[in-house]
Amino acid sequence: MDRTAGLMPARRQPPLRRLQAPGPQLRPVSHAATIACAACGRRYVADRYAAELNVCGGCGHHARVGAVQRIEQLADPGSATSLRLEVAMRDPLQFDDGVPYTDRLERARERTGLDEAFEIATAAVSGVPVVLACMDFDFLGGSLGSAAGEMFAEACECAVDESRALISVCTSGGARMQEGIASLAQMARCSAGVKAVSDARLPYISVLGDPCFGGVTASFAVQADVILAEPGARIGFAGGRVIEQATHDKLPDGFQTAEFLLAHGMLDAVVDRRDLRPTISRLLDLYTRAA
Amino acid sequence: MTTTIETTEREQAAFAAVELARHPARPRALQVIAAAFDDWTELRGDRLFADDRAVVGGPARLGGRAVMVIGQEKGTDPMTRAVHNFGMPHPEGYRKATRLMQQAEKFGMPVVCLVDTPAAYAGVGAEERGQAWAIADSLLRMLNLRTPTISLVLSEGGSGGALALAVADRVLALENAVYTVAPPETCAAILYRDAGQRARAAAALRPGVDTAHEIGLVDELVPEPPPGAHAHPAIVAAAIRGVLIRHLTELEAIPLDDLLGMRADRYRRAGG
């Protein structure tokens, strides 16, 4: 199976050890410390799975990755510095649907250890200075509220001020309904950030993970110079289930998968996560060292 | 199986405001264009795939100057509503709009967008042809457009489908319009997994344009004589004409570089 269709050269073969069953030299580990691949059920020791970038060596299934782990996966070791942004909780509508929105935010903060659905860091990728703006789906579905929008705009400003390339990794359900119209405005705010990066002629590479929908896809996630997506990622504007219910259209095979969108001309490449860092490195080299 | 959804008075009032904004007799884009502009000449097609009738556009004259008018059209009766897809654009609609915006820039015409859509269309073809890409592109182009821009929310501004035509130097709205992150039905489906709870969602979302005005996404509300624009189309069209000319005159006095700087600044801070 060719996982790297598009502009990228064929993926290198994974080292053989990935394909071997755990040998007798490994000590048995407790069931609790293992992670099963959601697609094929193959079990991994947690540390080993993280070292494999949450990709199953058996079937190639890409599991979700948190924002902090993303930055570790993409940055040169030791190069990432979190952009310490003071992010106040915002509740423009005093939204309360049984559980106050501020309580939901507080819980998301505790659960993820993040202030918001973004984690922003300056870093180097193969020596090229970058700003990494990574979304975390575990923070209220990676939804885009005004604090998250502000963080992305800050990331863009940092890129412009320090002449860094911008790399975003998006996993999001879209706009954050609990912030209503203020959330919609973030699509314009993030676009203004991308405009500043573009005006400064700095490269912007966008990586779309699973899932990526709504106002995130319909703004900064696809305004990049290069749009990459992970294999099997579901990407679109409206969700497939919504479309099926509203239109009674039969959804085509593979509808809204990264591979489907590649075939429809919406992406530059579908890139296996194990090739993401080398691919981004190569692109950054081409875009920042033109001569 | 039918379920009865109990709603509080507050929820009923919130949803009544949404229903007023959806009143079938409210002025539609083509009616406003006919009543408030002169010599409008429709230009059609996105030059890529199709002509999306949910978006209409073309040059017209307003108070002596030529302007490019682009509107989302919902239709006025069952047949025209079907033709215009209830004002829900496909990607082609946004690509036609951006084509006309680029043309306006070339000829130094200001752009006037009339926003009236429940949402961008959700369908297989729309997704295949890049609905999100078309909207994202329109957002960026509106930020970069080197000509004055005004957007007016006529009745319903729903989701990125509305914002795609509303990243302007001035954003105005008729006072009984709604401007929301998504239609209340969609919000209810997302938040409560039940589109039937739309009144509850409407109450929580504060969909009236006054909310958008409070957070600075809308600059000015255009008053409607009671009970609303649906009862006084001629008065409302005259008011729209007046308010558009006033804002255009102000914008035309600002040097273009300053205007683009102010626009970028404004949206850089949008939404708090």
PDB file of C-alpha atoms in Angstrom, chain A residues 165-270:
ATOM      1  CA  ALA A 165       8.276  29.692   9.179  1.00  0.00           C
ATOM      2  CA  LEU A 166       4.795  28.805  10.448  1.00  0.00           C
ATOM      3  CA  ILE A 167       3.716  25.202  10.898  1.00  0.00           C
ATOM      4  CA  SER A 168       0.246  24.373  12.155  1.00  0.00           C
ATOM      5  CA  VAL A 169      -1.192  20.980  13.008  1.00  0.00           C
ATOM      6  CA  CYS A 170      -4.993  21.003  13.137  1.00  0.00           C
ATOM      7  CA  THR A 171      -7.324  18.524  14.798  1.00  0.00           C
ATOM      8  CA  SER A 172     -10.622  20.223  15.450  1.00  0.00           C
ATOM      9  CA  GLY A 173     -14.371  19.888  15.318  1.00  0.00           C
ATOM     10  CA  GLY A 174     -14.583  23.536  14.223  1.00  0.00           C
ATOM     11  CA  ALA A 175     -15.911  26.686  15.869  1.00  0.00           C
ATOM     12  CA  ARG A 176     -16.678  26.590  19.590  1.00  0.00           C
ATOM     13  CA  MET A 177     -20.457  26.833  19.771  1.00  0.00           C
ATOM     14  CA  GLN A 178     -20.399  28.022  23.406  1.00  0.00           C
ATOM     15  CA  GLU A 179     -18.784  31.302  22.339  1.00  0.00           C
ATOM     16  CA  GLY A 180     -21.335  31.921  19.589  1.00  0.00           C
ATOM     17  CA  ILE A 181     -20.585  34.778  17.224  1.00  0.00           C
ATOM     18  CA  ALA A 182     -17.245  35.550  18.946  1.00  0.00           C
ATOM     19  CA  SER A 183     -16.122  32.095  17.889  1.00  0.00           C
ATOM     20  CA  LEU A 184     -17.133  32.755  14.265  1.00  0.00           C
ATOM     21  CA  ALA A 185     -15.041  35.937  14.315  1.00  0.00           C
ATOM     22  CA  GLN A 186     -11.949  33.801  15.021  1.00  0.00           C
ATOM     23  CA  MET A 187     -12.012  32.558  11.434  1.00  0.00           C
ATOM     24  CA  ALA A 188     -11.385  36.158  10.363  1.00  0.00           C
ATOM     25  CA  ARG A 189      -8.807  36.723  13.114  1.00  0.00           C
ATOM     26  CA  CYS A 190      -6.800  33.611  12.191  1.00  0.00           C
ATOM     27  CA  SER A 191      -7.020  34.591   8.502  1.00  0.00           C
ATOM     28  CA  ALA A 192      -5.587  38.012   9.404  1.00  0.00           C
ATOM     29  CA  GLY A 193      -2.719  36.154  11.093  1.00  0.00           C
ATOM     30  CA  VAL A 194      -2.065  34.073   7.973  1.00  0.00           C
ATOM     31  CA  LYS A 195      -2.184  37.244   5.859  1.00  0.00           C
ATOM     32  CA  ALA A 196       0.589  38.774   7.986  1.00  0.00           C
ATOM     33  CA  VAL A 197       2.758  35.653   7.561  1.00  0.00           C
ATOM     34  CA  SER A 198       2.042  35.609   3.835  1.00  0.00           C
ATOM     35  CA  ASP A 199       2.778  39.362   3.446  1.00  0.00           C
ATOM     36  CA  ALA A 200       6.151  38.741   5.141  1.00  0.00           C
ATOM     37  CA  ARG A 201       6.818  35.994   2.545  1.00  0.00           C
ATOM     38  CA  LEU A 202       7.367  33.405   5.232  1.00  0.00           C
ATOM     39  CA  PRO A 203       6.411  29.821   4.422  1.00  0.00           C
ATOM     40  CA  TYR A 204       3.328  28.356   6.070  1.00  0.00           C
ATOM     41  CA  ILE A 205       2.892  24.579   6.154  1.00  0.00           C
ATOM     42  CA  SER A 206      -0.405  23.180   7.409  1.00  0.00           C
ATOM     43  CA  VAL A 207      -0.806  19.599   8.602  1.00  0.00           C
ATOM     44  CA  LEU A 208      -4.353  18.269   8.878  1.00  0.00           C
ATOM     45  CA  GLY A 209      -4.897  15.475  11.374  1.00  0.00           C
ATOM     46  CA  ASP A 210      -7.993  13.473  12.220  1.00  0.00           C
ATOM     47  CA  PRO A 211     -10.510  15.048  12.445  1.00  0.00           C
ATOM     48  CA  CYS A 212     -10.530  18.549  10.957  1.00  0.00           C
ATOM     49  CA  PHE A 213     -13.876  20.236  10.256  1.00  0.00           C
ATOM     50  CA  GLY A 214     -15.932  23.405  10.189  1.00  0.00           C
ATOM     51  CA  GLY A 215     -14.488  26.830  10.788  1.00  0.00           C
ATOM     52  CA  VAL A 216     -10.944  25.547  11.270  1.00  0.00           C
ATOM     53  CA  THR A 217     -10.843  23.823   7.880  1.00  0.00           C
ATOM     54  CA  ALA A 218     -12.680  26.795   6.351  1.00  0.00           C
ATOM     55  CA  SER A 219     -10.013  29.255   7.461  1.00  0.00           C
ATOM     56  CA  PHE A 220      -6.347  29.033   8.468  1.00  0.00           C
ATOM     57  CA  ALA A 221      -5.998  25.245   8.095  1.00  0.00           C
ATOM     58  CA  VAL A 222      -6.243  25.496   4.299  1.00  0.00           C
ATOM     59  CA  GLN A 223      -4.725  28.961   3.775  1.00  0.00           C
ATOM     60  CA  ALA A 224      -1.197  27.544   3.846  1.00  0.00           C
ATOM     61  CA  ASP A 225       1.393  27.399   1.068  1.00  0.00           C
ATOM     62  CA  VAL A 226       1.538  23.633   1.486  1.00  0.00           C
ATOM     63  CA  ILE A 227      -1.292  21.504   2.888  1.00  0.00           C
ATOM     64  CA  LEU A 228      -0.381  18.025   4.132  1.00  0.00           C
ATOM     65  CA  ALA A 229      -2.719  15.506   5.743  1.00  0.00           C
ATOM     66  CA  GLU A 230      -2.234  12.300   7.673  1.00  0.00           C
ATOM     67  CA  PRO A 231      -3.445   8.997   6.206  1.00  0.00           C
ATOM     68  CA  GLY A 232      -7.108   8.307   6.869  1.00  0.00           C
ATOM     69  CA  ALA A 233      -7.736  11.719   8.467  1.00  0.00           C
ATOM     70  CA  ARG A 234     -11.338  12.878   8.094  1.00  0.00           C
ATOM     71  CA  ILE A 235     -11.389  16.432   6.772  1.00  0.00           C
ATOM     72  CA  GLY A 236     -14.175  18.682   5.552  1.00  0.00           C
ATOM     73  CA  PHE A 237     -16.549  21.546   6.182  1.00  0.00           C
ATOM     74  CA  ALA A 238     -19.777  19.821   7.236  1.00  0.00           C
ATOM     75  CA  GLY A 239     -19.637  16.364   8.805  1.00  0.00           C
ATOM     76  CA  GLY A 240     -20.612  13.340   6.730  1.00  0.00           C
ATOM     77  CA  ARG A 241     -23.404  12.338   9.096  1.00  0.00           C
ATOM     78  CA  VAL A 242     -24.927  15.833   8.909  1.00  0.00           C
ATOM     79  CA  ILE A 243     -24.803  15.718   5.105  1.00  0.00           C
ATOM     80  CA  GLU A 244     -26.391  12.289   4.945  1.00  0.00           C
ATOM     81  CA  GLN A 245     -29.237  13.346   7.236  1.00  0.00           C
ATOM     82  CA  ALA A 246     -29.842  16.695   5.546  1.00  0.00           C
ATOM     83  CA  THR A 247     -29.620  15.667   1.897  1.00  0.00           C
ATOM     84  CA  HIS A 248     -30.258  11.889   1.946  1.00  0.00           C
ATOM     85  CA  ASP A 249     -27.341  11.686  -0.501  1.00  0.00           C
ATOM     86  CA  LYS A 250     -25.404   8.454  -0.429  1.00  0.00           C
ATOM     87  CA  LEU A 251     -21.874   9.223   0.662  1.00  0.00           C
ATOM     88  CA  PRO A 252     -19.196   8.003  -1.767  1.00  0.00           C
ATOM     89  CA  ASP A 253     -16.586   5.509  -0.554  1.00  0.00           C
ATOM     90  CA  GLY A 254     -13.885   7.150   1.496  1.00  0.00           C
ATOM     91  CA  PHE A 255     -15.819  10.433   1.538  1.00  0.00           C
ATOM     92  CA  GLN A 256     -13.901  13.239   3.286  1.00  0.00           C
ATOM     93  CA  THR A 257     -10.817  11.135   3.959  1.00  0.00           C
ATOM     94  CA  ALA A 258      -7.408  12.637   3.284  1.00  0.00           C
ATOM     95  CA  GLU A 259      -6.986  10.296   0.310  1.00  0.00           C
ATOM     96  CA  PHE A 260     -10.375  11.367  -1.126  1.00  0.00           C
ATOM     97  CA  LEU A 261      -9.452  15.051  -0.811  1.00  0.00           C
ATOM     98  CA  LEU A 262      -6.046  14.445  -2.382  1.00  0.00           C
ATOM     99  CA  ALA A 263      -7.774  12.912  -5.392  1.00  0.00           C
ATOM    100  CA  HIS A 264     -10.075  15.975  -5.582  1.00  0.00           C
ATOM    101  CA  GLY A 265      -7.138  18.368  -5.649  1.00  0.00           C
ATOM    102  CA  MET A 266      -7.553  19.817  -2.166  1.00  0.00           C
ATOM    103  CA  LEU A 267      -4.269  18.658  -0.622  1.00  0.00           C
ATOM    104  CA  ASP A 268      -0.623  18.646  -1.671  1.00  0.00           C
ATOM    105  CA  ALA A 269       0.138  15.249  -0.156  1.00  0.00           C
ATOM    106  CA  VAL A 270      -0.971  12.580   2.274  1.00  0.00           C
TER     107      VAL A 270
END
